[in-house]
GROMACS .gro file of C-alpha atoms in nm:
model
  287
    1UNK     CA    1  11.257   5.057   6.619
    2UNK     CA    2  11.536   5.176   6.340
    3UNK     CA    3  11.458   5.120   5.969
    4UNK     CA    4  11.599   5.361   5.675
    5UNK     CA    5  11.497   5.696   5.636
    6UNK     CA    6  11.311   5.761   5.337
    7UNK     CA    7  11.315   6.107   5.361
    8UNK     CA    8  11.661   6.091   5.247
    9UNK     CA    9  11.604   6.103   4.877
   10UNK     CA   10  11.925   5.848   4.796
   11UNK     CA   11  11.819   5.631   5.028
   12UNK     CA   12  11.459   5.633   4.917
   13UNK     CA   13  11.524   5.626   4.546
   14UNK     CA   14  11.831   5.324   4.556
   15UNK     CA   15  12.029   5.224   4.867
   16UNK     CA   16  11.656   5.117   5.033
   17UNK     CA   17  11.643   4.829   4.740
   18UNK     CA   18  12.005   4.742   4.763
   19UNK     CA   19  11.892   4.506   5.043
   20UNK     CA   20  11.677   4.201   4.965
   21UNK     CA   21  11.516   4.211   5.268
   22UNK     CA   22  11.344   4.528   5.235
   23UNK     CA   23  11.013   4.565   5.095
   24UNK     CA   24  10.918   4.882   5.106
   25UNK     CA   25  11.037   5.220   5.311
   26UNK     CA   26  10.827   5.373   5.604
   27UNK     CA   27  10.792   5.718   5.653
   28UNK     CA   28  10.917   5.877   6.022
   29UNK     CA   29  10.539   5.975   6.100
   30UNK     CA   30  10.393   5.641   5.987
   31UNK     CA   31  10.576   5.463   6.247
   32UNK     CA   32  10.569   5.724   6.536
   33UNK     CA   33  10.167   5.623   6.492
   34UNK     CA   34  10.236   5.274   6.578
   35UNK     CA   35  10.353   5.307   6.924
   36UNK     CA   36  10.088   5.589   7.022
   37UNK     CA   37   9.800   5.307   6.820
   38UNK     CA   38   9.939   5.127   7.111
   39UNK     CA   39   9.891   5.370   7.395
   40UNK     CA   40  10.244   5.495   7.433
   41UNK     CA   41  10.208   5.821   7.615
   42UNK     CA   42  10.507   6.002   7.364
   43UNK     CA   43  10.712   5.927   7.098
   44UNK     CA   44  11.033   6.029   6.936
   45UNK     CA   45  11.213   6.026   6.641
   46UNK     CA   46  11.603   6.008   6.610
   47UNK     CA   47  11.758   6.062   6.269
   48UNK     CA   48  12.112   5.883   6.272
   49UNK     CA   49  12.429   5.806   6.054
   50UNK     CA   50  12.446   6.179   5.926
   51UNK     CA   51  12.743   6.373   5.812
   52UNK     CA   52  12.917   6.499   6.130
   53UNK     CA   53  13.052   6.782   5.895
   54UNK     CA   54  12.759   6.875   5.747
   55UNK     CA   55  12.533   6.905   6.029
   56UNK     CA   56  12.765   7.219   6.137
   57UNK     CA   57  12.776   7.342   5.779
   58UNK     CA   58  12.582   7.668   5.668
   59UNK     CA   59  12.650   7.689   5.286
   60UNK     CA   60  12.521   7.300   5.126
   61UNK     CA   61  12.464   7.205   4.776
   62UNK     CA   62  12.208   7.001   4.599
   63UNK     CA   63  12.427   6.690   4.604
   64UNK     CA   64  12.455   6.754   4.986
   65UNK     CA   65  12.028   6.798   5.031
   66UNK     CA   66  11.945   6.487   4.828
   67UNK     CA   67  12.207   6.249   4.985
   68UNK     CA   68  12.294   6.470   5.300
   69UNK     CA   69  11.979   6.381   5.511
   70UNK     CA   70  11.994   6.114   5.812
   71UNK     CA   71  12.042   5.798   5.617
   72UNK     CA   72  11.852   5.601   5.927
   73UNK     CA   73  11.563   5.669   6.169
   74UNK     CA   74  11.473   5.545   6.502
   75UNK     CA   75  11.163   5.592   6.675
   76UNK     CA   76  11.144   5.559   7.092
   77UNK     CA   77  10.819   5.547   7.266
   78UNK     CA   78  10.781   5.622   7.655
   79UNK     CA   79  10.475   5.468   7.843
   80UNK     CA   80  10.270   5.659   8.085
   81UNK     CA   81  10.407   5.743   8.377
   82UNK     CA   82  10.423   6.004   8.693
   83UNK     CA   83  10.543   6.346   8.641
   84UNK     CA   84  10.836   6.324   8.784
   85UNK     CA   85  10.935   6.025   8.584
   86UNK     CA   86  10.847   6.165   8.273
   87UNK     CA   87  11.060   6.495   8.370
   88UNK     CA   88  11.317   6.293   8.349
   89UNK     CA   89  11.314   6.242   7.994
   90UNK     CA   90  11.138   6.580   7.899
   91UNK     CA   91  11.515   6.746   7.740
   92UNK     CA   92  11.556   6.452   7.542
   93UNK     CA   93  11.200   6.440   7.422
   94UNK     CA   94  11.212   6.807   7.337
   95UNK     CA   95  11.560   6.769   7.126
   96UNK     CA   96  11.605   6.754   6.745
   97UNK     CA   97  11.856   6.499   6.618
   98UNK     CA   98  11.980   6.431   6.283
   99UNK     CA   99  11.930   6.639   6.004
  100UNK     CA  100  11.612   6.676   5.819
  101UNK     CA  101  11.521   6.722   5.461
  102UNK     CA  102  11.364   7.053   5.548
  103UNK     CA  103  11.693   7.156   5.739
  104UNK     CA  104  11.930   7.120   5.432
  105UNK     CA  105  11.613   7.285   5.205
  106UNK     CA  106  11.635   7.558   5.414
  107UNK     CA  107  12.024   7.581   5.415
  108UNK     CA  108  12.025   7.548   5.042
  109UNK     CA  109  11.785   7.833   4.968
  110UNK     CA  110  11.964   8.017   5.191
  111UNK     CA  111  12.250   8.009   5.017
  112UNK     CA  112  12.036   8.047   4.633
  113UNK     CA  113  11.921   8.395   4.842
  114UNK     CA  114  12.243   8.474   4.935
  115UNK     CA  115  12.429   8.420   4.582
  116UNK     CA  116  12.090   8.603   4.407
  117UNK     CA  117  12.134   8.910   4.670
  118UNK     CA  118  12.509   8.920   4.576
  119UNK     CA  119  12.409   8.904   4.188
  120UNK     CA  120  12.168   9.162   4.257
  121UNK     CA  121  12.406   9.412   4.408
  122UNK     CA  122  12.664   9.303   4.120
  123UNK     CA  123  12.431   9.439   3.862
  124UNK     CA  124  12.366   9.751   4.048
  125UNK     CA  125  12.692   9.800   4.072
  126UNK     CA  126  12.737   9.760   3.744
  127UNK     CA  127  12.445   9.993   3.595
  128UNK     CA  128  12.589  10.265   3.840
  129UNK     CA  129  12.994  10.180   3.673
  130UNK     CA  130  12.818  10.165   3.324
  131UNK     CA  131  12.626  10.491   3.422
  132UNK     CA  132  12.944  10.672   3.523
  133UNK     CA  133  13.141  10.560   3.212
  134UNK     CA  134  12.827  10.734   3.005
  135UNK     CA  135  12.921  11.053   3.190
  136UNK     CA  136  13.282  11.017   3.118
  137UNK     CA  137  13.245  10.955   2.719
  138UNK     CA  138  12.927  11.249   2.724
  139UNK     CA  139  13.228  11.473   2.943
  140UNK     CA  140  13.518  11.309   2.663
  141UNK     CA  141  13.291  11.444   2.380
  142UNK     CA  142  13.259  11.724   2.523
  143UNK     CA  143  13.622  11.795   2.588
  144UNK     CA  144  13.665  11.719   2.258
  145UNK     CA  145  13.454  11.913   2.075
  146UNK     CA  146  13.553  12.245   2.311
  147UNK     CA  147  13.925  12.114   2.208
  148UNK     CA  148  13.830  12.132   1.834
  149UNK     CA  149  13.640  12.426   1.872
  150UNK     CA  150  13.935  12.606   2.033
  151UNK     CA  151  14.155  12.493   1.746
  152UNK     CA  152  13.933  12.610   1.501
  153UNK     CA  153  13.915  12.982   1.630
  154UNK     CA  154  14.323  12.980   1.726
  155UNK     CA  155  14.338  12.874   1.331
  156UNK     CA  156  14.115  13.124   1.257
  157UNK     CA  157  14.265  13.428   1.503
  158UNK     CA  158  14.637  13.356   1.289
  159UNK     CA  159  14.450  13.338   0.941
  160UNK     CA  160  14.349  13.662   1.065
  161UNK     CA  161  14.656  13.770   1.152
  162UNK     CA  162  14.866  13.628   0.917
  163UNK     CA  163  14.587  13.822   0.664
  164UNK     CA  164  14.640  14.195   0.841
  165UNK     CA  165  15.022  14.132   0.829
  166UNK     CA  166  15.044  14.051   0.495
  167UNK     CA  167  14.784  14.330   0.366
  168UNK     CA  168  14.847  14.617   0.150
  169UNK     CA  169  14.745  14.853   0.460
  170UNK     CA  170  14.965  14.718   0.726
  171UNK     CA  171  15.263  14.808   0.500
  172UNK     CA  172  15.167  15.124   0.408
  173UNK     CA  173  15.088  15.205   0.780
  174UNK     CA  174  15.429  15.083   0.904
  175UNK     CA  175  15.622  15.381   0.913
  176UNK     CA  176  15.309  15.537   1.091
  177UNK     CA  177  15.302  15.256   1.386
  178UNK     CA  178  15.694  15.333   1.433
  179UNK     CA  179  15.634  15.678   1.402
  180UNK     CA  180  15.396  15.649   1.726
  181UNK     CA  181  15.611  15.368   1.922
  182UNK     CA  182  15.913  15.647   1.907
  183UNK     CA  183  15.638  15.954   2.001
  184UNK     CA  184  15.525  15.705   2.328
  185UNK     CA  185  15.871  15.626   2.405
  186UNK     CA  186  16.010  16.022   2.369
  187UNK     CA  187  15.693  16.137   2.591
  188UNK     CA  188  15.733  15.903   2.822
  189UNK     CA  189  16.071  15.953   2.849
  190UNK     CA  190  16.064  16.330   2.875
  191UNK     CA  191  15.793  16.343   3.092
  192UNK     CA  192  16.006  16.135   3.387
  193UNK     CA  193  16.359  16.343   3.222
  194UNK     CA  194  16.152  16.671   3.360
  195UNK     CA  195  15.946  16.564   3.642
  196UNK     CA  196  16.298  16.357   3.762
  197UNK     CA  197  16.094  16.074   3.903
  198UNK     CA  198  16.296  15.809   4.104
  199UNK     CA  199  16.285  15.611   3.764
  200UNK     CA  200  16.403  15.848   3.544
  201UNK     CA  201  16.786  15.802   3.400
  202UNK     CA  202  16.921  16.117   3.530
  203UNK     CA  203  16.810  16.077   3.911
  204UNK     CA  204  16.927  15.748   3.832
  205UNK     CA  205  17.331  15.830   3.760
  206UNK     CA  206  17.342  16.090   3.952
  207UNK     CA  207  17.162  15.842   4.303
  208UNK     CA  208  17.495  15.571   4.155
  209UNK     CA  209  17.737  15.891   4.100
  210UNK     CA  210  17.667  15.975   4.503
  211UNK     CA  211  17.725  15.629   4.636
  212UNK     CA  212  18.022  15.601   4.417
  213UNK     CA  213  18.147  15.935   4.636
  214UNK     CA  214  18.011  15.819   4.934
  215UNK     CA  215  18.200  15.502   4.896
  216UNK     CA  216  18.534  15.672   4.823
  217UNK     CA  217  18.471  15.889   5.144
  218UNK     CA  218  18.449  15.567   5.360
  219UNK     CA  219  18.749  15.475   5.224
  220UNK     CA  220  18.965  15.750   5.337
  221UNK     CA  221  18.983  15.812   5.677
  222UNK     CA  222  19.091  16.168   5.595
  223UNK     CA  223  18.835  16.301   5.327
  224UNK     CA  224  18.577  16.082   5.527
  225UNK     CA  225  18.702  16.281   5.928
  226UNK     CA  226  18.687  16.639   5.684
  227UNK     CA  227  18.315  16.556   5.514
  228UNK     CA  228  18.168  16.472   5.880
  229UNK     CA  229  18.289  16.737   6.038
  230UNK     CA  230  18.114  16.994   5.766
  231UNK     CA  231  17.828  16.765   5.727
  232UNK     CA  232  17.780  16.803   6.144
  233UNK     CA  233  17.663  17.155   6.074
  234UNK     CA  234  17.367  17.025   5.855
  235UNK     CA  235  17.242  16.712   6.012
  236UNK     CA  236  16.938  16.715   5.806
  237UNK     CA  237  17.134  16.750   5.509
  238UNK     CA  238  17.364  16.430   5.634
  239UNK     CA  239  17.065  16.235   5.697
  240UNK     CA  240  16.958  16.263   5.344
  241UNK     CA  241  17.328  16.156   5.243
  242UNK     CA  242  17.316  15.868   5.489
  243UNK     CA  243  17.019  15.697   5.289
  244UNK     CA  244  17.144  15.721   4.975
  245UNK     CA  245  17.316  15.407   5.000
  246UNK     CA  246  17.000  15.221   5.138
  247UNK     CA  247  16.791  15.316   4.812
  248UNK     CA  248  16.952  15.085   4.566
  249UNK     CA  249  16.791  14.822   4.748
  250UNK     CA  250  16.437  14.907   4.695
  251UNK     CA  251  16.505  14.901   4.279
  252UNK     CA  252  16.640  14.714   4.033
  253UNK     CA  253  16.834  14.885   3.805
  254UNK     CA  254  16.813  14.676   3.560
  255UNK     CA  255  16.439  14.717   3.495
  256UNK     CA  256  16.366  14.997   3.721
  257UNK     CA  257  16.117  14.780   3.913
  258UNK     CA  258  16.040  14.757   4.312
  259UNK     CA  259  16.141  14.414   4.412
  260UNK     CA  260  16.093  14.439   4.786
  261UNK     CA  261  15.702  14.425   4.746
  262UNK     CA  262  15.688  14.144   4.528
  263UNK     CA  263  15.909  13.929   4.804
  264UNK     CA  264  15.755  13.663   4.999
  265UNK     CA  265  15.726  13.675   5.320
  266UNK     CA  266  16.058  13.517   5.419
  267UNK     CA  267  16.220  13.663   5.143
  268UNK     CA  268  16.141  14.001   5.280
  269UNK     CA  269  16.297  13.874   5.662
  270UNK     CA  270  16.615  13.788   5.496
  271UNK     CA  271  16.621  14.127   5.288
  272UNK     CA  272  16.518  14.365   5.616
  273UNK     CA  273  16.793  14.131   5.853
  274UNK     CA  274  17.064  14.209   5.546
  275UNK     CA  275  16.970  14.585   5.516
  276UNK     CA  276  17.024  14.593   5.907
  277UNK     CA  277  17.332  14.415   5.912
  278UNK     CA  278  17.453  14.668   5.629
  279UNK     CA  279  17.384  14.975   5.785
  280UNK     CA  280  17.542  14.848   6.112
  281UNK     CA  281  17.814  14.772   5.950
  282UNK     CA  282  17.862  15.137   5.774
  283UNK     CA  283  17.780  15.251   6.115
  284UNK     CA  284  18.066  15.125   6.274
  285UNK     CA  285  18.238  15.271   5.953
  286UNK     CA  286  18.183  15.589   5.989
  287UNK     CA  287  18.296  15.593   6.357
   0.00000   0.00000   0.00000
């Protein structure tokens, strides 16, 4: 027995009374009870004429679930029987076919679920940006108000200082603060003059005065064969003489500063391999 399926809500509601000939629509269950009324032993009902495309499709709209369900219905009835008759037939008995209202129901609020879960997580993700960008202005205002406050007290530190330059007491006391920048410099001066520190001016000239000689000496095969064979009778006193031309490279004389601590590390490779190469090289000088 076929018929049209009202549980297709198109059907139900208009295509059923595009035909004459129908009276009114009869529900699946209504007419599975006939054949049992009449001692069938089972019955079955077959939804047909659906949407080969949309019985494999998750995601369905509400167009799909009022006009998407099996437009037709058959019912099949088996009699009683033995077992292994009915056995037969048990698979087919036991399989859905068609698709159901509650099917696309089920797919559709599946897919409300789905799009409400990804709205949910939208807005969370958007109370955690909008939380964020709270912290950024608070930390903007913040930066901003240290900024101003900064400018304010750098304004303030040259209003003070523009103030003590300009005062009565800063001229007066002029002569006074040059009087003591000359004192610090002549002390300090003196003091390294007298103690004749490796900075001081005269150890200086005289250190550039010796490698200026020593220089010459290597020069001239005949001052430099006469100086070695003196200086052999005082080898401590040649040893002294042979590093005074290695010194100069632990200063610079412009600003009387160490350089070779403040080298890097490779720096420092390249200076000691030079310094080597150097004294080799007055080495083979010398003999």
């Amino acid at each position: 027995m076929e018929t049209p399926n009202p549980e297709n809500i198109k059907v139900a509601t208009e295509n059923f009374y595009l035909d004459p000939t129908h009276i009114k629509p009869i529900p699946s269950k209504l007419l599975s009870f006939l054949p049992e009324f009449y001692g069938y032993n089972r019955t079955k009902t077959l939804r047909l004429q659906e949407s080969k495309e949309l019985t494999v499709q998750k995601n369905v709209n509400l167009f799909q679930v009022i006009e998407g369900v099996s437009p037709d219905y058959a019912v099949i009835a088996q009699k009683e029987a033995n077992a292994d008759v009915l056995e037969k037939f048990d698979k087919i008995f036991k399989q859905d076919f068609g698709l159901s209202l509650s099917t696309l129901t089920d797919r559709f609020e599946n897919r409300l679920q789905n799009i409400e879960a990804k709205a949910s997580e939208a807005e969370v993700k958007a109370s955690e940006a909008e939380v964020k960008a709270s912290e950024a202005k608070a930390k903007a205002s913040e930066a901003k108000a240290k900024a101003s406050e900064a400018e304010i007290q750098a304004k303030n530190a040259w209003d003070n200082y523009y103030t003590v330059v300009n005062s009565n007491s800063w001229k007066i006391t002029m002569p006074l603060r040059l009087m003591g920048k000359f004192l610090r410099w002549f002390i300090y001066g003196s003091y390294h003059w007298l103690t004749f520190s490796p900075t001081s001016r005269p150890r200086r000239v005289i250190r550039q005065k010796m490698i200026n000689i020593k220089n010459y000496i290597n020069t001239h095969q005949r001052f430099k064969y006469i100086t070695m064979a003196i200086l052999n009778y005082f080898p401590h006193i040649r040893a002294r003489l042979k590093r005074v031309g290695q010194i100069q490279f632990l200063y610079d004389k412009d600003n009387n500063i160490e350089i070779y601590q403040h080298l890097s590390p490779n720096a420092k490779r390249i200076y000691i391999k030079l310094k080597k190469d150097i004294e080799e090289q007055k080495r083979r000088g010398e003999k």
